[in-house]
Amino acid sequence: MSLLFSPVSFGSLRLQNRIVVAPMCQYSAHDGSATDWHMMHLGSLAMSGAGLLIIEATAVEPRGRITVDDLGLWSDANEAAIDRVVRAIRSYSPIPISIQLAHAGRKASTKVPWEGGAHIPPGQEGGWQTVAPSPLPYEPGETAPEQLDESEMRRICDAFSVAARRADRLELDAIELHAAHGYLLHQFLSPLSNQRSDKYGGILKNRMRYPLEVFEAVRRSFPPEKPVGVRISASDWVEGGWDVEQSIAFSRELERRGAAYVHVSSGGLSPKQNIPVGPGYQLPFAEAIKKALHVPVIAVGLITEPAQAEQILAGGQADAVALARGLLYDPRWPWHAAAELGAQVQAPPQYWRSQPHQYKTLFSHELD
Ligand SMILES: Cc1cc2nc3c(=O)[nH]c(=O)nc-3n(C[C@H](O)[C@H](O)[C@H](O)COP(=O)(O)O)c2cc1C
C-alpha cells in the first residue's frame, strides 16, 4: 500500500492522496484578475491527479503584489475572474482547490522573473512605494520601504480578512496564508527585517504578534469547517536570522489558533542567504516541525521522485509533499508516480484511453 496515495485530512478536508500542487506565481494577471493563462495553467494542473491544488500567491491589496502582473483578490473584478477559472475546473475535476493569500511587503514592486526580477523604484513604470515592518530594503541600493504604522497594519490585516471572505464566496476548499519567502509576514518574523521597537518588534513573541493576528483574522473570516494552513520559511539561512527553533514556536502558536497544517519551505528573506540546495534540502525542517505538532506538515523543495516522496512519508518526515517545478515539467507526475507505486489516481474519462497497458488493444472507437 502506497502511503503517498493514501488519504490525508487537513482539518475536515480529506485529500485523496498526499501530493500537493505547490503555489506558483504566474505573473500573468491584469489588474490582479486571472486571465486565460490561469485557465490553461490551473486547468492542466487540476487534471494532474494530485490531492490538492493551491492557487498561486494572491495579493490582498495592489501594493502587496510582487509585480504588477500578480494575481490579486482585492476587488469584485478579481473575484469574478478567478471564479470563471474555478468554475471551469469544477466542471471537470474533483480536485480540492486552495488559494495562497499573500502580501509581498518590501519585496513588492519588481520586474517579472523572466525580465530579471529587479526592484522597480516608485514613480517608474510598474513600480510603487513598498511597505514593511521596518524601513530596510531587501537589497542595498533599493528604495527603502515605508515603515508600517499600526493603522496601516490594521488595514492590511482587514484586506486579508476581506480576501478570505471572497475565497469562501468562490467556494474554495481551503486557504494557505503566505508567511514564507521573505514576504510581509515573514518580514515581521525575522529579526533581520523587523527592527521595530514597539510591541511588534524585538523579542520573538513580539515579532510573531502581527503574523498571528493576521492568521486569526483570516481564520475568523473563513468558515470554521474549512481549513486554513500556513506556509513558512523555517530558516533565513543567514546567521542571526529566523531559524527552525523560532519556526517551531511559531508553528505551535499557529496550531493553538487552529491552523490546519504547516507547509515548510525556507529562505527568501535576505540576499545573503546561503542555501545548500539538493534533493529534499528542506526536509530536516519539516521533520523537526512535525515532531512538535499534531497537525499535518507538508514538505516541499526538490522532491522529484515517487520513491523519494514515499520514503519521506514512511520515514515520518512529513504528512504530505508539495511539488512545484516537477509538476510544471510533468503535469501528470501523480499519474506516473501512481503507476510506479502500484496505486491509482482519478483521471478524467476523456483520457482513460491513454493508459500504456492498453495501447495494444485497439477497439473500433480507438480509430475515431
Ligand atoms: C514558477 C514558480 C512560482 C512560484 N510561486 C510561488 C508562490 O506563489 N508562492 C509560494 O509560496 N512559493 C512559490 N514558489 C515556490 C514553490 O512553491 C516551491 O516551494 C519551490 O519551487 C520548491 O519546490 P520544487 O523544488 O518542487 O520546485 C514558486 C516556484 C516556482 C518555480
mmCIF file of N, CA, C and O and ligand atoms in Angstrom, residues 20-27 41 54-58 66 70 100 102 113-114 176-181 183 231-232 263-266 277-278 280-282 299-304 322-328, ligand 1:
data_model
loop_
_atom_site.group_PDB
_atom_site.id
_atom_site.type_symbol
_atom_site.label_atom_id
_atom_site.label_comp_id
_atom_site.label_asym_id
_atom_site.label_seq_id
_atom_site.Cartn_x
_atom_site.Cartn_y
_atom_site.Cartn_z
ATOM 1 N N VAL A 20 0.611 17.521 -3.188
ATOM 2 C CA VAL A 20 0.043 18.873 -3.220
ATOM 3 C C VAL A 20 0.707 19.652 -4.356
ATOM 4 O O VAL A 20 1.940 19.623 -4.488
ATOM 5 N N VAL A 21 -0.116 20.315 -5.163
ATOM 6 C CA VAL A 21 0.447 21.228 -6.164
ATOM 7 C C VAL A 21 0.819 22.512 -5.423
ATOM 8 O O VAL A 21 -0.051 23.233 -4.924
ATOM 9 N N ALA A 22 2.122 22.778 -5.324
ATOM 10 C CA ALA A 22 2.598 23.958 -4.596
ATOM 11 C C ALA A 22 2.124 25.225 -5.301
ATOM 12 O O ALA A 22 1.954 25.243 -6.525
ATOM 13 N N PRO A 23 1.915 26.300 -4.522
ATOM 14 C CA PRO A 23 1.513 27.566 -5.149
ATOM 15 C C PRO A 23 2.628 28.093 -6.055
ATOM 16 O O PRO A 23 3.798 28.074 -5.674
ATOM 17 N N MET A 24 2.246 28.558 -7.241
ATOM 18 C CA MET A 24 3.247 29.066 -8.186
ATOM 19 C C MET A 24 2.754 30.318 -8.881
ATOM 20 O O MET A 24 1.856 30.265 -9.746
ATOM 21 N N CYS A 25 3.364 31.448 -8.543
ATOM 22 C CA CYS A 25 3.056 32.721 -9.190
ATOM 23 C C CYS A 25 3.246 32.601 -10.685
ATOM 24 O O CYS A 25 4.264 32.068 -11.139
ATOM 25 N N GLN A 26 2.318 33.162 -11.435
ATOM 26 C CA GLN A 26 2.401 33.099 -12.897
ATOM 27 C C GLN A 26 2.656 34.470 -13.528
ATOM 28 O O GLN A 26 2.950 34.560 -14.712
ATOM 29 N N TYR A 27 2.512 35.534 -12.746
ATOM 30 C CA TYR A 27 2.765 36.892 -13.263
ATOM 31 C C TYR A 27 2.042 37.091 -14.591
ATOM 32 O O TYR A 27 2.610 37.586 -15.564
ATOM 33 N N HIS A 41 -3.255 27.039 -17.291
ATOM 34 C CA HIS A 41 -2.268 26.568 -16.302
ATOM 35 C C HIS A 41 -2.938 25.770 -15.183
ATOM 36 O O HIS A 41 -2.572 24.622 -14.908
ATOM 37 N N ILE A 54 -3.061 24.244 -4.947
ATOM 38 C CA ILE A 54 -3.018 25.558 -4.275
ATOM 39 C C ILE A 54 -2.759 26.632 -5.328
ATOM 40 O O ILE A 54 -1.708 26.620 -5.999
ATOM 41 N N ILE A 55 -3.708 27.541 -5.464
ATOM 42 C CA ILE A 55 -3.546 28.658 -6.411
ATOM 43 C C ILE A 55 -2.434 29.574 -5.895
ATOM 44 O O ILE A 55 -2.296 29.801 -4.691
ATOM 45 N N GLU A 56 -1.676 30.103 -6.821
ATOM 46 C CA GLU A 56 -0.511 30.958 -6.562
ATOM 47 C C GLU A 56 -0.728 32.061 -5.522
ATOM 48 O O GLU A 56 -1.876 32.455 -5.229
ATOM 49 N N ALA A 57 0.385 32.618 -5.037
ATOM 50 C CA ALA A 57 0.368 33.769 -4.128
ATOM 51 C C ALA A 57 -0.554 34.828 -4.712
ATOM 52 O O ALA A 57 -0.346 35.305 -5.833
ATOM 53 N N THR A 58 -1.571 35.214 -3.952
ATOM 54 C CA THR A 58 -2.624 36.109 -4.441
ATOM 55 C C THR A 58 -2.657 37.319 -3.514
ATOM 56 O O THR A 58 -2.904 37.190 -2.310
ATOM 57 N N ILE A 66 3.998 41.230 -5.957
ATOM 58 C CA ILE A 66 5.437 41.184 -6.249
ATOM 59 C C ILE A 66 5.679 41.994 -7.521
ATOM 60 O O ILE A 66 6.582 42.823 -7.582
ATOM 61 N N ASP A 70 0.838 40.339 -10.917
ATOM 62 C CA ASP A 70 0.436 39.292 -9.969
ATOM 63 C C ASP A 70 -1.073 39.142 -9.885
ATOM 64 O O ASP A 70 -1.830 40.102 -10.071
ATOM 65 N N GLN A 100 -3.489 30.730 -2.045
ATOM 66 C CA GLN A 100 -2.488 31.281 -1.125
ATOM 67 C C GLN A 100 -2.665 32.794 -1.055
ATOM 68 O O GLN A 100 -2.501 33.489 -2.060
ATOM 69 N N ALA A 102 -1.530 36.489 0.115
ATOM 70 C CA ALA A 102 -0.165 36.987 0.279
ATOM 71 C C ALA A 102 -0.092 38.508 0.267
ATOM 72 O O ALA A 102 -0.981 39.190 -0.255
ATOM 73 N N PRO A 113 10.107 37.651 -13.164
ATOM 74 C CA PRO A 113 11.374 36.907 -13.122
ATOM 75 C C PRO A 113 12.053 36.787 -14.484
ATOM 76 O O PRO A 113 13.273 36.866 -14.585
ATOM 77 N N TRP A 114 11.239 36.591 -15.549
ATOM 78 C CA TRP A 114 11.882 36.395 -16.857
ATOM 79 C C TRP A 114 12.405 37.698 -17.447
ATOM 80 O O TRP A 114 13.024 37.691 -18.490
ATOM 81 N N GLU A 176 -4.341 29.045 2.142
ATOM 82 C CA GLU A 176 -2.982 28.974 2.687
ATOM 83 C C GLU A 176 -2.508 30.407 2.889
ATOM 84 O O GLU A 176 -2.511 31.209 1.940
ATOM 85 N N LEU A 177 -2.102 30.717 4.105
ATOM 86 C CA LEU A 177 -1.556 32.043 4.387
ATOM 87 C C LEU A 177 -0.058 32.009 4.089
ATOM 88 O O LEU A 177 0.662 31.123 4.566
ATOM 89 N N HIS A 178 0.392 32.981 3.295
ATOM 90 C CA HIS A 178 1.807 33.001 2.886
ATOM 91 C C HIS A 178 2.630 33.771 3.917
ATOM 92 O O HIS A 178 2.603 35.004 3.958
ATOM 93 N N ALA A 179 3.341 33.015 4.745
ATOM 94 C CA ALA A 179 4.219 33.651 5.740
ATOM 95 C C ALA A 179 5.673 33.238 5.482
ATOM 96 O O ALA A 179 6.482 33.197 6.405
ATOM 97 N N ALA A 180 5.969 32.926 4.213
ATOM 98 C CA ALA A 180 7.310 32.424 3.853
ATOM 99 C C ALA A 180 8.004 33.375 2.877
ATOM 100 O O ALA A 180 7.502 34.453 2.554
ATOM 101 N N HIS A 181 9.186 32.949 2.452
ATOM 102 C CA HIS A 181 9.916 33.504 1.295
ATOM 103 C C HIS A 181 10.195 34.998 1.354
ATOM 104 O O HIS A 181 10.321 35.658 0.326
ATOM 105 N N TYR A 183 8.349 37.485 2.330
ATOM 106 C CA TYR A 183 7.262 38.436 2.091
ATOM 107 C C TYR A 183 6.769 39.018 3.424
ATOM 108 O O TYR A 183 7.328 38.713 4.483
ATOM 109 N N ARG A 231 2.059 28.690 5.160
ATOM 110 C CA ARG A 231 3.385 28.354 4.623
ATOM 111 C C ARG A 231 4.426 29.211 5.320
ATOM 112 O O ARG A 231 4.262 30.437 5.411
ATOM 113 N N ILE A 232 5.449 28.575 5.815
ATOM 114 C CA ILE A 232 6.514 29.329 6.490
ATOM 115 C C ILE A 232 7.864 29.032 5.829
ATOM 116 O O ILE A 232 8.034 28.009 5.174
ATOM 117 N N HIS A 263 3.136 24.295 6.193
ATOM 118 C CA HIS A 263 3.797 23.966 4.923
ATOM 119 C C HIS A 263 5.214 24.537 5.027
ATOM 120 O O HIS A 263 5.388 25.752 5.099
ATOM 121 N N VAL A 264 6.206 23.645 5.041
ATOM 122 C CA VAL A 264 7.545 24.064 5.461
ATOM 123 C C VAL A 264 8.494 24.283 4.283
ATOM 124 O O VAL A 264 9.009 23.334 3.694
ATOM 125 N N SER A 265 8.726 25.560 3.996
ATOM 126 C CA SER A 265 9.701 25.950 2.988
ATOM 127 C C SER A 265 10.858 26.639 3.722
ATOM 128 O O SER A 265 10.989 26.499 4.945
ATOM 129 N N SER A 266 11.671 27.391 3.003
ATOM 130 C CA SER A 266 12.739 28.144 3.671
ATOM 131 C C SER A 266 13.235 29.259 2.758
ATOM 132 O O SER A 266 12.953 29.280 1.557
ATOM 133 N N VAL A 277 21.324 23.791 -1.635
ATOM 134 C CA VAL A 277 20.232 23.197 -2.416
ATOM 135 C C VAL A 277 20.612 21.800 -2.901
ATOM 136 O O VAL A 277 21.690 21.590 -3.448
ATOM 137 N N GLY A 278 19.723 20.857 -2.660
ATOM 138 C CA GLY A 278 19.906 19.474 -3.108
ATOM 139 C C GLY A 278 18.596 18.750 -2.881
ATOM 140 O O GLY A 278 17.661 19.331 -2.320
ATOM 141 N N GLY A 280 15.483 17.247 -1.541
ATOM 142 C CA GLY A 280 14.848 17.285 -0.219
ATOM 143 C C GLY A 280 15.568 18.163 0.798
ATOM 144 O O GLY A 280 15.521 17.912 2.006
ATOM 145 N N TYR A 281 16.192 19.249 0.333
ATOM 146 C CA TYR A 281 17.052 20.044 1.223
ATOM 147 C C TYR A 281 16.313 20.695 2.391
ATOM 148 O O TYR A 281 16.939 21.085 3.374
ATOM 149 N N GLN A 282 14.985 20.790 2.302
ATOM 150 C CA GLN A 282 14.248 21.432 3.402
ATOM 151 C C GLN A 282 13.609 20.407 4.352
ATOM 152 O O GLN A 282 12.934 20.773 5.319
ATOM 153 N N ALA A 299 5.896 18.893 3.327
ATOM 154 C CA ALA A 299 7.298 19.144 2.960
ATOM 155 C C ALA A 299 7.345 19.577 1.505
ATOM 156 O O ALA A 299 6.512 19.156 0.696
ATOM 157 N N VAL A 300 8.316 20.402 1.179
ATOM 158 C CA VAL A 300 8.471 20.879 -0.205
ATOM 159 C C VAL A 300 9.945 21.156 -0.475
ATOM 160 O O VAL A 300 10.713 21.371 0.462
ATOM 161 N N GLY A 301 10.310 21.150 -1.734
ATOM 162 C CA GLY A 301 11.676 21.523 -2.111
ATOM 163 C C GLY A 301 12.447 20.358 -2.688
ATOM 164 O O GLY A 301 12.867 19.456 -1.958
ATOM 165 N N LEU A 302 12.580 20.354 -4.012
ATOM 166 C CA LEU A 302 13.299 19.300 -4.724
ATOM 167 C C LEU A 302 12.883 17.898 -4.310
ATOM 168 O O LEU A 302 13.720 17.052 -4.018
ATOM 169 N N ILE A 303 11.576 17.716 -4.246
ATOM 170 C CA ILE A 303 11.012 16.365 -4.129
ATOM 171 C C ILE A 303 10.567 16.035 -5.549
ATOM 172 O O ILE A 303 9.642 16.648 -6.084
ATOM 173 N N THR A 304 11.280 15.134 -6.176
ATOM 174 C CA THR A 304 11.063 14.936 -7.615
ATOM 175 C C THR A 304 10.767 13.480 -7.988
ATOM 176 O O THR A 304 10.316 13.223 -9.098
ATOM 177 N N ALA A 322 4.680 18.594 -1.322
ATOM 178 C CA ALA A 322 4.274 19.533 -2.370
ATOM 179 C C ALA A 322 5.356 19.567 -3.436
ATOM 180 O O ALA A 322 6.554 19.464 -3.131
ATOM 181 N N LEU A 323 4.917 19.687 -4.667
ATOM 182 C CA LEU A 323 5.847 19.811 -5.797
ATOM 183 C C LEU A 323 5.491 21.073 -6.570
ATOM 184 O O LEU A 323 4.298 21.359 -6.772
ATOM 185 N N ALA A 324 6.507 21.767 -7.028
ATOM 186 C CA ALA A 324 6.284 22.944 -7.872
ATOM 187 C C ALA A 324 6.870 22.676 -9.258
ATOM 188 O O ALA A 324 6.163 22.252 -10.173
ATOM 189 N N ARG A 325 8.184 22.838 -9.400
ATOM 190 C CA ARG A 325 8.794 22.719 -10.722
ATOM 191 C C ARG A 325 8.559 21.352 -11.348
ATOM 192 O O ARG A 325 8.310 21.242 -12.558
ATOM 193 N N GLY A 326 8.612 20.320 -10.529
ATOM 194 C CA GLY A 326 8.398 18.957 -11.037
ATOM 195 C C GLY A 326 7.033 18.798 -11.691
ATOM 196 O O GLY A 326 6.884 18.030 -12.642
ATOM 197 N N LEU A 327 6.054 19.532 -11.188
ATOM 198 C CA LEU A 327 4.703 19.436 -11.759
ATOM 199 C C LEU A 327 4.529 20.327 -12.984
ATOM 200 O O LEU A 327 3.679 20.052 -13.835
ATOM 201 N N LEU A 328 5.327 21.393 -13.075
ATOM 202 C CA LEU A 328 5.303 22.184 -14.317
ATOM 203 C C LEU A 328 5.932 21.366 -15.442
ATOM 204 O O LEU A 328 5.464 21.367 -16.576
HETATM 205 C C1 LIG B 1 7.227 29.336 -11.139
HETATM 206 C C2 LIG B 1 7.258 29.321 -9.643
HETATM 207 C C3 LIG B 1 6.415 30.167 -8.917
HETATM 208 C C4 LIG B 1 6.384 30.115 -7.518
HETATM 209 N N1 LIG B 1 5.479 30.880 -6.842
HETATM 210 C C5 LIG B 1 5.290 30.669 -5.522
HETATM 211 C C6 LIG B 1 4.184 31.237 -4.842
HETATM 212 O O1 LIG B 1 3.314 31.864 -5.445
HETATM 213 N N2 LIG B 1 4.089 31.028 -3.517
HETATM 214 C C7 LIG B 1 4.996 30.275 -2.825
HETATM 215 O O2 LIG B 1 4.867 30.114 -1.604
HETATM 216 N N3 LIG B 1 6.043 29.689 -3.458
HETATM 217 C C8 LIG B 1 6.173 29.837 -4.782
HETATM 218 N N4 LIG B 1 7.170 29.173 -5.437
HETATM 219 C C9 LIG B 1 7.989 28.215 -4.700
HETATM 220 C C10 LIG B 1 7.405 26.804 -4.847
HETATM 221 O O3 LIG B 1 6.087 26.734 -4.329
HETATM 222 C C11 LIG B 1 8.285 25.745 -4.160
HETATM 223 O O4 LIG B 1 8.292 25.981 -2.774
HETATM 224 C C12 LIG B 1 9.713 25.743 -4.692
HETATM 225 O O5 LIG B 1 9.748 25.856 -6.088
HETATM 226 C C13 LIG B 1 10.437 24.462 -4.290
HETATM 227 O O6 LIG B 1 9.729 23.323 -4.731
HETATM 228 P P1 LIG B 1 10.175 22.499 -6.064
HETATM 229 O O7 LIG B 1 11.596 22.059 -5.834
HETATM 230 O O8 LIG B 1 9.206 21.339 -6.110
HETATM 231 O O9 LIG B 1 10.051 23.411 -7.223
HETATM 232 C C14 LIG B 1 7.246 29.243 -6.834
HETATM 233 C C15 LIG B 1 8.127 28.439 -7.561
HETATM 234 C C16 LIG B 1 8.125 28.447 -8.941
HETATM 235 C C17 LIG B 1 9.045 27.505 -9.691
#
